[in-house]
Amino acid sequence: MSKGNIGVTSDNIFPVIKKFLYSDHEIFLRELISNAVDATSKLKTLSSVGEVKGDLGDTRVRVIIDKTKKTLTVSDHGIGMTAEEVDKYINQIAFSGAEEFLAQYKDKAEAIIGHFGLGFYSAFMVSKKVEIFSQSYKEDAKAVHWSCEGNPEYTMEDTIKADRGTDIVLHIDDEFSQYLEDATIAGLLNKYCKFLPVEIAFGKKKEWKDGKEVELDEENIINDINPAWTRKPADLTEEDYEKFYHELYPMQMDEPLFHIHLNVDYPFNLTGILYFPKIKSNLDVHRNKIQLYCNQVFVTDEVTHIVPEYLTLLHGVIDSPDIPLNVSRSYLQSDNNVKKISGYITKKVADKLAELYKADKDEFAKKWDDIKLFIQFGMLTDEKFYEKATGFALVKNLGGEYATLDEYMDKVRENQVDKDGNMVLLYTNAPDAHYTYIERAKAKGYDVLLMDGELDVHCMSQAEQKHEHLRFVRIDSDTIENLIRKEEAAKDEYSDEQKEGLRKAFEALLPEDEKLKYYVSCEPTSSDALPVFLTQNEFMRRMKEMSAHQQGMSFYGQMPDSYNLVINTAHPLIQELVGKETGEEVNEEVEKDGKKETVLKTVYKLQGEDERLKQLIDIALLASGQLKGEALAKFVNRSVELMSE
Ligand code: ADP
């Protein structure tokens, strides 16, 4: 037997491993199984080139719990190690400058582990003693037994081992006894090892028989060694893709809408499958995430920076040996390979969507409502994606017809360009509340879009920036005549004083609410429009809506909601009111050329008409869905009274 000290410059690396790597201690299993899988894959390669002769026999990796001995063993039939190799790969781990490095990266356990190939040593995070029993595939090699109790001293001796390969035996620390539980290990295997390329056996298969769970003779293989993403798209059917989706997310009941198979080998290696999921609510959004693998070993489901942010909403897997996994996030962000990968994924996703739209517009339109969020998010955050997405991003009108913005603009161009040459697109986000406005627009032959998505307002603003003569206006933001102005506004025959009297009379009766502000104006809209109605300025409303999502815009968020109350002087009911006012001559002081002067002015008042005015205001509120509660009850009562007069 030989004894020695592990080649670590630091006095004792073990307390460091335990302390600093504590938070991620479960990864020890991934590290050990990856080593076992690597050793097995290497053996298969050697065999395929004839360096290992004969049948390889059993090549399964096994994970075995022994509850009485309190050990967890990872056993493989791979290439094994000779005594020299154990010395070289395990004893002489070159921790040059380890101390400094550890001090610097205290909180980045993963970084240390990857950086130093600490893989095997991570076993000490959960064990008081670790043993290696290994038999190399090399002819005449003696089996070796290595043992270490979590201090720099190890022992190494010859041993007898029946089969080729390596057993790593962990004597689990009492405080980590959960790693001797079947359920814990099964959970970890499922998380990290589900798609490893060599069969991993853990316990026996179980079956329900007569209401009882019974163990079968057959071993329980926990992984799928040929996951769909590693296969050629040509060899896969739609069903295969769907089946794989459910393998990835067993709790997900819905089918994905469609998938994108990724496959590049230059200038970087990357394979994977991305799925567009059906999103039912915001809660669902981040429940299932894209999983990142490195040669079929699960690494993380935190893929920000590798995948553009809007695509993190997708589901699926990405497998790449070229993504630097053990570095900080800020490094990832600036890494050129990562940037290229992100660009590639964007392009692939955009191309696939364009292809789907081209192949079957109706089928694509059916899926639009489900995928809209991703695409709009992408258009708003990624210029390159925006450019491609204009070819398949759709708008929907109230008739349920879909079209790209360009197609839609062509459709309405004839009717919806105003006298200044601006194309005006009308929209609503609440067809029921805007019913009256919509009907008036339809009567003029205009089309109305439905824009009730979370990002619609932002997308409309973006489209306006991209198209010089394009404006979106919500159907209730002004009179339809003003929204798409085809000729100069009509004039009415009333004097300014008369109109001011009218305005003041209405103003005095408006509901009082701190969060609401009304501006009253007179306009000869049309005799068939309502006598009084509300509009809401497009710009102000949109700023307010957008400020809800954006920082630095809280100024708009704090402004009260403001509405315009338009008195339609072309309406007979209003014209009748103007006839009823009383004019009163009053002296008024005005400033003229710096001097004060007194002038005689006529002030018009509407007396005894309060009930009628209130009724007209309430009708305006009602028509835009704003009359509620007590105000609504009063309106109803007043209506009845007016009818019985
Ligand atoms: P890494 O896997 O990152 O190289 P490890 O500390 O996990 O670092 O392993 C060090 C080396 O020990 C491996 O590169 C491999 O040569 C050898 N090794 C570890 N486990 C096994 C095993 N089960 N079978 C054969 N060789 C192994």
XYZ file of C-alpha atoms and ligand atoms in Angstrom:
672
model
C 0.000 0.000 0.000
C 1.228 3.498 -0.720
C 0.377 6.711 1.031
C 0.740 10.235 -0.168
C -0.519 13.776 -0.129
C -2.852 15.087 -2.749
C -1.088 17.711 -4.849
C -2.813 20.749 -3.579
C -0.904 23.892 -2.721
C -3.551 24.861 -0.265
C -3.080 23.101 3.057
C -6.425 21.504 2.923
C -8.798 21.850 0.043
C -11.532 19.821 1.675
C -12.957 22.334 4.112
C -13.032 24.730 1.179
C -14.937 22.292 -0.967
C -17.454 21.683 1.764
C -17.915 25.260 2.749
C -17.871 27.132 -0.527
C -19.576 24.601 -2.651
C -22.217 23.874 -0.132
C -25.107 25.472 -1.947
C -24.683 23.318 -5.024
C -23.697 20.078 -3.381
C -26.198 17.987 -5.317
C -24.149 18.377 -8.499
C -21.683 15.769 -7.196
C -23.891 13.097 -8.694
C -23.910 14.756 -12.099
C -20.106 15.010 -11.995
C -19.544 11.374 -11.067
C -22.035 10.042 -13.568
C -20.593 12.257 -16.311
C -17.176 10.752 -15.607
C -18.639 7.252 -15.756
C -20.406 8.042 -19.025
C -17.236 9.570 -20.488
C -15.215 6.492 -19.530
C -17.841 4.290 -21.193
C -18.002 6.407 -24.346
C -14.210 6.361 -24.589
C -14.269 2.582 -24.369
C -16.831 2.409 -27.177
C -14.666 4.659 -29.321
C -11.585 2.545 -28.677
C -13.567 -0.549 -29.540
C -14.826 0.968 -32.793
C -11.267 1.667 -33.941
C -10.168 -1.841 -32.930
C -8.030 -0.839 -29.965
C -10.221 -2.795 -27.614
C -10.894 -6.288 -28.849
C -13.947 -8.448 -28.443
C -17.445 -7.868 -27.199
C -17.805 -5.007 -24.753
C -20.480 -6.825 -22.762
C -22.469 -4.892 -20.226
C -21.813 -1.157 -20.541
C -24.527 0.181 -18.233
C -23.658 2.671 -15.551
C -25.248 1.773 -12.221
C -26.115 3.881 -9.244
C -26.452 1.786 -6.094
C -27.521 2.740 -2.601
C -26.473 0.563 0.341
C -28.438 1.729 3.340
C -26.648 -0.472 5.890
C -23.168 0.520 4.816
C -24.392 4.070 4.173
C -22.747 4.156 0.774
C -23.727 5.454 -2.630
C -21.833 3.845 -5.509
C -21.487 4.922 -9.117
C -20.253 1.965 -11.082
C -19.224 1.829 -14.739
C -17.666 -0.613 -17.202
C -15.684 2.014 -19.019
C -11.967 2.286 -19.706
C -11.028 2.255 -16.019
C -7.798 3.640 -14.596
C -4.429 2.141 -13.860
C -2.596 3.062 -10.641
C -0.506 5.553 -12.642
C -3.643 7.135 -14.045
C -5.254 7.486 -10.642
C -2.061 9.122 -9.490
C -2.013 11.435 -12.468
C -5.712 12.359 -12.710
C -6.813 12.149 -9.110
C -3.797 12.732 -6.898
C -1.947 15.342 -8.870
C -4.804 17.682 -9.422
C -3.062 20.870 -10.268
C -4.566 23.388 -7.940
C -1.954 25.980 -8.645
C -3.104 29.190 -7.065
C -6.217 27.463 -5.818
C -6.397 29.465 -2.647
C -6.422 32.804 -4.392
C -8.914 31.613 -6.890
C -11.220 30.199 -4.284
C -11.122 33.412 -2.307
C -12.083 35.314 -5.420
C -14.913 33.071 -6.505
C -16.332 32.112 -3.142
C -19.882 32.346 -4.325
C -19.469 30.776 -7.713
C -19.242 27.124 -6.945
C -19.871 26.087 -10.516
C -16.998 28.232 -11.732
C -14.521 26.522 -9.427
C -15.740 23.086 -10.233
C -15.449 23.523 -13.968
C -12.294 25.545 -13.861
C -10.281 22.991 -11.973
C -11.897 19.812 -13.133
C -12.975 19.478 -9.539
C -15.610 17.086 -10.803
C -14.485 14.027 -8.967
C -13.644 15.948 -5.797
C -17.146 17.280 -5.524
C -17.871 13.841 -4.023
C -16.315 15.157 -0.821
C -19.068 17.708 -0.477
C -21.334 14.978 0.821
C -18.968 12.162 1.889
C -16.681 11.520 4.815
C -14.757 8.966 2.794
C -14.482 8.204 -0.919
C -13.067 5.036 -2.448
C -12.148 4.226 -6.025
C -11.971 0.645 -7.268
C -10.766 0.589 -10.831
C -9.684 -1.946 -13.428
C -8.219 -0.490 -16.591
C -9.087 -1.953 -20.013
C -5.337 -2.108 -20.686
C -3.847 -5.570 -20.855
C -1.880 -6.644 -17.776
C -3.098 -3.660 -15.765
C -3.676 -4.400 -12.085
C -6.805 -3.201 -10.396
C -6.337 -0.315 -8.011
C -8.043 0.706 -4.767
C -7.779 4.351 -3.715
C -9.224 5.724 -0.522
C -9.374 9.145 1.064
C -11.186 10.488 4.115
C -11.592 14.086 3.191
C -8.111 15.185 4.127
C -5.009 15.582 1.965
C -3.836 12.049 2.717
C -4.896 9.169 0.547
C -3.994 5.500 0.387
C -3.552 3.476 -2.760
C -3.084 -0.291 -3.128
C -3.472 -3.116 -5.611
C -6.708 -4.969 -5.463
C -8.707 -7.612 -7.285
C -11.669 -6.454 -9.343
C -13.683 -8.846 -11.435
C -14.790 -6.535 -14.279
C -13.248 -3.755 -16.238
C -14.292 -0.282 -15.155
C -14.582 1.906 -12.110
C -16.639 1.931 -8.926
C -16.716 5.191 -7.020
C -17.953 4.496 -3.493
C -19.134 7.422 -1.398
C -19.465 6.976 2.348
C -22.154 9.529 2.848
C -21.786 12.033 5.702
C -24.468 11.717 8.364
C -25.661 15.238 7.703
C -26.307 14.353 4.048
C -28.270 11.189 4.678
C -30.871 12.357 2.145
C -28.485 11.071 -0.536
C -29.130 7.569 0.727
C -32.834 7.933 -0.039
C -34.115 6.399 -3.266
C -36.437 9.309 -3.888
C -33.684 11.944 -3.622
C -31.382 10.089 -5.972
C -34.189 9.330 -8.396
C -35.011 13.047 -8.426
C -31.420 14.061 -9.123
C -31.023 11.465 -11.849
C -34.167 12.747 -13.446
C -32.897 16.312 -13.287
C -29.348 15.849 -14.529
C -29.092 12.522 -16.293
C -32.362 12.023 -18.162
C -30.755 12.233 -21.608
C -27.225 10.900 -21.083
C -25.919 8.819 -23.995
C -25.137 5.684 -21.948
C -27.795 3.700 -20.107
C -27.976 4.517 -16.407
C -29.590 1.902 -14.162
C -31.002 2.717 -10.766
C -32.793 -0.073 -8.904
C -35.346 -2.336 -10.478
C -38.405 -1.590 -12.566
C -41.610 -1.507 -10.579
C -45.125 -2.442 -11.529
C -48.549 -2.167 -9.931
C -50.018 -5.591 -9.335
C -53.226 -6.228 -7.397
C -53.040 -2.814 -5.770
C -49.438 -3.277 -4.719
C -46.186 -2.041 -6.195
C -43.920 -4.993 -6.943
C -40.318 -5.024 -8.084
C -39.521 -6.755 -11.374
C -36.277 -8.462 -12.313
C -35.587 -5.936 -14.998
C -33.303 -2.998 -14.199
C -34.788 0.456 -14.124
C -33.136 2.568 -16.820
C -33.633 6.221 -15.987
C -32.504 7.828 -19.243
C -33.293 8.082 -22.927
C -29.923 7.629 -24.647
C -31.111 8.941 -28.021
C -33.164 12.037 -27.211
C -34.882 13.582 -30.197
C -32.528 16.549 -30.503
C -29.560 14.257 -31.159
C -31.334 12.640 -34.094
C -31.764 13.860 -37.659
C -34.939 15.842 -38.350
C -35.572 13.595 -41.360
C -35.803 10.572 -39.065
C -38.355 12.159 -36.752
C -42.127 12.325 -37.104
C -44.468 14.948 -35.631
C -45.373 12.368 -32.975
C -41.707 11.931 -32.028
C -41.408 15.656 -31.430
C -44.556 15.711 -29.350
C -43.483 12.661 -27.387
C -40.161 14.269 -26.635
C -41.905 17.442 -25.492
C -43.745 15.450 -22.856
C -40.567 13.642 -21.873
C -39.045 17.044 -21.199
C -42.045 18.399 -19.345
C -44.037 15.516 -17.922
C -46.409 17.884 -16.111
C -47.335 19.777 -19.269
C -50.647 18.592 -20.672
C -50.971 20.840 -23.727
C -49.373 20.010 -27.029
C -46.850 22.547 -28.297
C -47.933 24.639 -31.285
C -44.879 23.801 -33.353
C -41.186 23.106 -33.033
C -37.888 24.234 -34.484
C -35.036 21.769 -34.769
C -31.662 23.493 -34.350
C -28.511 22.026 -35.818
C -25.229 23.792 -36.533
C -21.649 22.660 -36.573
C -19.947 25.784 -37.793
C -18.729 28.224 -36.426
C -19.950 26.591 -33.227
C -21.622 23.358 -32.279
C -25.211 23.469 -31.280
C -28.177 21.149 -31.473
C -31.562 21.401 -29.895
C -35.283 21.639 -30.327
C -37.333 24.686 -29.429
C -41.081 24.477 -28.957
C -43.659 27.231 -29.142
C -45.943 26.446 -26.233
C -49.557 27.397 -25.772
C -49.577 30.068 -23.128
C -52.801 30.249 -21.196
C -51.902 32.828 -18.614
C -48.975 34.842 -17.421
C -48.501 32.390 -14.610
C -47.552 29.667 -17.065
C -44.894 31.705 -18.732
C -41.907 30.720 -16.703
C -42.950 27.382 -15.341
C -41.231 25.315 -17.976
C -37.970 26.678 -19.172
C -35.539 25.947 -21.939
C -32.982 23.469 -20.666
C -29.330 23.806 -21.470
C -27.250 20.670 -21.971
C -23.600 20.048 -22.630
C -23.161 16.773 -24.514
C -26.458 15.517 -23.132
C -25.590 16.396 -19.525
C -28.083 18.806 -18.036
C -26.388 22.015 -16.985
C -29.034 24.574 -16.176
C -32.378 26.014 -17.117
C -31.098 29.553 -16.727
C -30.487 30.378 -20.353
C -30.641 34.166 -20.252
C -27.849 35.656 -22.396
C -27.512 32.508 -24.473
C -31.000 32.760 -25.851
C -32.408 36.233 -26.618
C -34.692 37.264 -23.807
C -37.973 37.044 -25.727
C -37.170 33.474 -26.693
C -36.685 32.391 -23.105
C -40.474 32.115 -23.186
C -40.136 29.130 -25.467
C -39.690 25.568 -24.288
C -37.183 22.933 -25.314
C -33.504 22.060 -25.141
C -30.252 23.481 -26.379
C -27.146 21.344 -26.329
C -23.772 22.875 -26.991
C -20.261 22.009 -25.915
C -19.243 25.487 -27.035
C -21.084 27.512 -24.468
C -18.683 28.402 -21.675
C -20.658 27.043 -18.775
C -18.523 27.850 -15.847
C -18.045 31.544 -16.220
C -19.844 34.526 -14.831
C -22.945 35.935 -16.473
C -21.288 39.193 -17.447
C -18.622 37.196 -19.221
C -21.269 35.182 -21.035
C -22.875 38.378 -22.243
C -19.704 39.581 -23.908
C -18.565 36.212 -25.203
C -18.484 36.197 -28.990
C -19.535 32.602 -29.347
C -22.551 33.233 -27.163
C -23.492 36.279 -29.239
C -23.287 34.215 -32.400
C -25.383 31.479 -30.868
C -28.016 33.972 -29.836
C -28.016 35.494 -33.330
C -28.311 32.092 -34.909
C -31.264 31.118 -32.771
C -33.026 34.379 -33.615
C -32.516 33.802 -37.312
C -33.642 30.192 -37.141
C -36.805 31.065 -35.254
C -37.652 33.925 -37.616
C -37.051 31.779 -40.706
C -39.250 29.020 -39.369
C -42.081 31.430 -38.633
C -41.789 32.998 -42.080
C -41.864 29.538 -43.620
C -44.963 28.549 -41.658
C -46.791 31.724 -42.650
C -45.920 31.279 -46.284
C -46.902 27.622 -46.335
C -50.389 28.108 -44.873
C -51.622 31.562 -43.919
C -54.883 30.332 -42.406
C -53.205 27.714 -40.269
C -50.681 30.293 -39.080
C -53.442 32.777 -38.305
C -55.138 30.184 -36.098
C -52.007 29.990 -33.964
C -51.389 33.705 -33.974
C -53.154 34.559 -30.727
C -51.006 31.997 -28.918
C -47.660 33.040 -30.333
C -48.290 36.758 -30.584
C -46.680 37.535 -27.240
C -43.318 36.008 -28.198
C -43.230 37.662 -31.551
C -44.203 41.100 -30.355
C -41.742 40.875 -27.479
C -39.066 39.937 -29.992
C -39.948 42.738 -32.381
C -39.778 45.280 -29.602
C -36.440 44.121 -28.242
C -34.485 42.876 -31.240
C -34.109 44.978 -34.355
C -32.962 42.068 -36.505
C -35.945 40.031 -35.483
C -38.246 42.981 -36.134
C -37.097 43.196 -39.733
C -37.869 39.564 -40.387
C -41.037 39.535 -38.335
C -42.771 42.224 -40.403
C -43.317 39.418 -42.896
C -45.409 37.312 -40.510
C -46.507 39.473 -37.566
C -50.265 39.802 -37.899
C -53.009 42.222 -36.986
C -56.602 41.137 -36.518
C -59.729 43.151 -37.257
C -63.092 42.957 -35.531
C -64.279 40.571 -38.212
C -61.614 38.083 -37.125
C -59.564 38.542 -40.298
C -55.781 38.417 -39.997
C -53.164 40.113 -42.145
C -49.636 41.429 -41.869
C -49.505 45.167 -41.299
C -48.423 45.747 -44.896
C -51.251 43.623 -46.254
C -53.715 45.409 -44.003
C -52.527 48.868 -45.007
C -53.018 47.937 -48.653
C -56.534 46.848 -47.859
C -57.644 50.066 -46.164
C -55.510 52.519 -48.131
C -58.316 53.681 -50.385
C -60.645 54.710 -47.577
C -58.495 55.512 -44.567
C -56.017 58.127 -45.720
C -56.787 61.603 -44.434
C -56.532 64.895 -46.290
C -52.891 65.302 -45.149
C -51.869 61.957 -46.604
C -51.662 60.071 -43.306
C -52.936 56.534 -43.125
C -55.154 56.250 -40.076
C -55.725 52.800 -38.581
C -58.616 52.597 -36.171
C -58.544 50.185 -33.275
C -60.363 49.179 -30.139
C -59.229 47.236 -27.112
C -62.758 46.808 -25.789
C -65.332 46.251 -28.518
C -68.270 46.195 -26.108
C -67.405 49.450 -24.361
C -66.667 51.124 -27.698
C -69.735 49.841 -29.486
C -71.192 53.267 -30.380
C -67.876 54.535 -31.724
C -67.326 51.356 -33.727
C -70.778 51.569 -35.302
C -70.105 55.134 -36.434
C -66.804 54.104 -37.972
C -68.389 51.157 -39.742
C -71.131 53.401 -41.096
C -68.401 55.353 -42.841
C -66.997 52.137 -44.319
C -63.927 52.099 -42.074
C -62.294 48.973 -40.707
C -61.496 48.558 -37.005
C -58.635 46.502 -35.557
C -58.780 44.585 -32.321
C -55.759 45.507 -30.224
C -56.304 43.997 -26.823
C -52.916 42.307 -26.346
C -50.514 43.238 -23.597
C -47.896 44.556 -26.000
C -50.188 45.965 -28.690
C -49.794 49.584 -27.617
C -46.017 49.284 -27.741
C -46.116 47.579 -31.117
C -48.354 50.276 -32.560
C -45.919 52.950 -31.406
C -43.092 51.005 -32.952
C -44.925 50.665 -36.271
C -45.621 54.413 -36.285
C -41.911 55.092 -35.835
C -41.097 52.810 -38.739
C -43.774 54.196 -41.094
C -43.714 57.929 -41.511
C -47.325 58.445 -42.531
C -49.003 55.911 -40.301
C -51.089 56.650 -37.224
C -53.047 54.315 -34.971
C -55.970 55.860 -33.150
C -58.326 54.245 -30.717
C -61.849 54.481 -31.891
C -62.971 56.557 -28.884
C -60.141 59.072 -29.043
C -62.082 61.618 -31.082
C -65.087 61.965 -33.312
C -64.799 59.759 -36.361
C -64.858 62.905 -38.517
C -61.813 64.209 -36.687
C -60.020 60.879 -36.572
C -59.901 60.547 -40.315
C -60.278 64.107 -41.452
C -61.121 64.176 -45.111
C -62.023 67.864 -45.424
C -61.808 71.059 -43.387
C -63.903 70.976 -40.227
C -67.413 72.335 -40.567
C -68.259 75.536 -38.705
C -71.338 76.282 -36.655
C -73.190 79.586 -36.554
C -72.915 80.206 -32.810
C -70.956 83.000 -31.243
C -67.966 82.301 -29.005
C -69.913 83.675 -26.052
C -72.823 81.373 -26.696
C -70.524 78.401 -26.890
C -68.737 79.426 -23.738
C -72.071 79.636 -21.956
C -72.867 76.147 -23.124
C -69.475 74.832 -22.013
C -69.735 76.436 -18.587
C -73.208 75.057 -18.054
C -72.026 71.504 -18.733
C -68.786 71.964 -16.815
C -70.645 72.862 -13.648
C -72.501 69.546 -13.721
C -69.637 67.154 -14.454
C -68.974 64.376 -11.944
C -66.218 65.196 -9.494
C -63.360 62.771 -9.257
C -59.747 63.532 -8.434
C -58.450 60.888 -10.782
C -60.500 62.092 -13.727
C -60.273 65.316 -15.633
C -62.713 66.498 -18.274
C -62.162 69.077 -20.983
C -65.358 70.422 -22.496
C -65.520 71.605 -26.107
C -68.153 72.445 -28.706
C -68.011 70.923 -32.177
C -70.592 70.641 -34.933
C -69.928 66.913 -35.287
C -72.983 65.589 -37.037
C -76.693 65.522 -36.449
C -76.716 61.748 -36.239
C -73.954 61.502 -33.611
C -74.782 61.691 -29.903
C -75.574 65.204 -28.614
C -72.792 64.916 -26.048
C -70.024 62.314 -26.044
C -66.624 61.512 -24.564
C -63.338 61.102 -26.356
C -59.916 60.386 -24.933
C -56.757 61.797 -26.421
C -54.766 59.021 -28.072
C -51.355 60.350 -27.142
C -52.047 60.954 -23.459
C -53.830 57.667 -22.993
C -51.106 55.719 -24.722
C -48.365 57.379 -22.691
C -50.224 56.435 -19.564
C -50.654 52.855 -20.692
C -47.040 52.516 -21.675
C -45.810 54.058 -18.446
C -47.354 51.143 -16.617
C -44.686 48.896 -18.172
C -41.744 51.229 -18.368
C -39.507 52.863 -15.868
C -38.781 56.545 -16.148
C -42.265 57.296 -17.438
C -43.979 57.540 -14.081
C -44.727 61.185 -14.852
C -47.436 60.035 -17.239
C -48.577 57.339 -14.875
C -49.386 59.903 -12.189
C -51.431 62.157 -14.438
C -55.173 61.902 -13.959
C -57.114 60.192 -16.737
C -58.394 62.922 -18.975
C -61.392 62.911 -21.275
C -62.877 65.367 -23.695
C -66.566 65.976 -23.389
C -67.669 67.052 -26.829
C -70.888 69.051 -27.167
C -72.177 68.296 -30.623
C -73.585 71.615 -31.819
C -74.916 69.949 -34.952
C -77.377 67.947 -32.885
C -80.975 69.244 -32.650
C -81.095 68.726 -28.874
C -78.093 70.986 -28.381
C -79.374 73.526 -30.895
C -82.582 73.677 -28.912
C -80.584 74.376 -25.728
C -78.706 77.221 -27.341
C -82.012 78.758 -28.123
C -82.999 78.660 -24.483
C -80.121 80.551 -22.946
C -80.508 83.917 -21.410
C -78.047 86.632 -22.223
C -76.974 89.036 -19.521
C -74.985 92.193 -20.109
C -72.052 92.474 -17.708
C -69.110 94.830 -17.343
C -65.810 93.077 -17.594
C -62.346 94.398 -16.908
C -59.835 93.551 -19.601
C -56.242 94.578 -20.156
C -55.560 96.323 -23.423
C -52.127 97.699 -24.390
C -51.071 97.583 -20.735
C -54.100 99.607 -19.643
C -57.136 98.346 -17.851
C -60.391 98.894 -19.639
C -63.965 98.069 -18.892
C -66.003 96.478 -21.663
C -69.595 95.405 -21.880
C -70.013 91.675 -22.494
C -72.936 89.309 -22.921
C -72.795 86.221 -20.753
C -75.157 83.429 -21.698
C -76.666 81.160 -19.127
C -78.846 78.110 -19.271
C -81.311 78.188 -16.495
C -83.699 75.468 -15.418
C -82.043 72.940 -17.733
C -79.849 71.169 -15.191
C -81.730 67.884 -15.257
C -81.547 67.700 -19.038
C -77.847 68.535 -19.029
C -77.146 65.900 -16.404
C -79.046 63.409 -18.483
C -76.966 64.281 -21.558
C -73.702 63.967 -19.617
C -74.768 60.605 -18.222
C -75.663 59.383 -21.688
C -72.173 60.330 -22.833
C -70.645 58.470 -19.875
C -72.892 55.505 -20.457
C -71.981 55.312 -24.146
C -68.321 54.980 -23.284
C -68.876 52.460 -20.520
C -68.113 54.807 -17.656
C -71.394 55.180 -15.859
C -71.389 52.936 -12.841
C -72.689 52.461 -9.315
C -74.596 55.326 -7.734
C -74.293 57.509 -10.814
C -75.902 54.795 -12.913
C -78.757 54.376 -10.430
C -79.390 58.136 -10.449
C -79.445 58.126 -14.217
C -81.990 55.349 -14.313
C -84.264 57.146 -11.833
C -83.938 60.457 -13.621
C -84.777 58.808 -16.934
C -87.995 57.464 -15.495
C -88.898 60.866 -14.055
C -88.199 62.624 -17.342
C -90.477 60.187 -19.127
C -93.335 60.817 -16.731
C -93.096 64.609 -17.116
P -12.745 16.107 -15.414
O -13.784 15.042 -15.595
O -13.253 17.479 -15.534
O -11.509 15.859 -16.212
P -12.509 14.892 -12.799
O -11.871 15.346 -11.543
O -13.958 14.603 -12.719
O -12.245 16.020 -13.861
O -11.767 13.665 -13.358
C -10.387 13.699 -13.593
C -9.975 12.578 -14.488
O -10.066 11.332 -13.828
C -10.863 12.409 -15.709
O -10.495 13.287 -16.745
C -10.608 10.957 -16.079
O -9.400 10.834 -16.828
C -10.396 10.315 -14.730
N -11.642 9.671 -14.279
C -12.531 10.141 -13.391
N -13.555 9.272 -13.229
C -13.305 8.221 -14.042
C -13.981 6.976 -14.332
N -15.163 6.668 -13.776
N -13.402 6.137 -15.215
C -12.229 6.440 -15.806
N -11.554 7.594 -15.574
C -12.072 8.470 -14.707
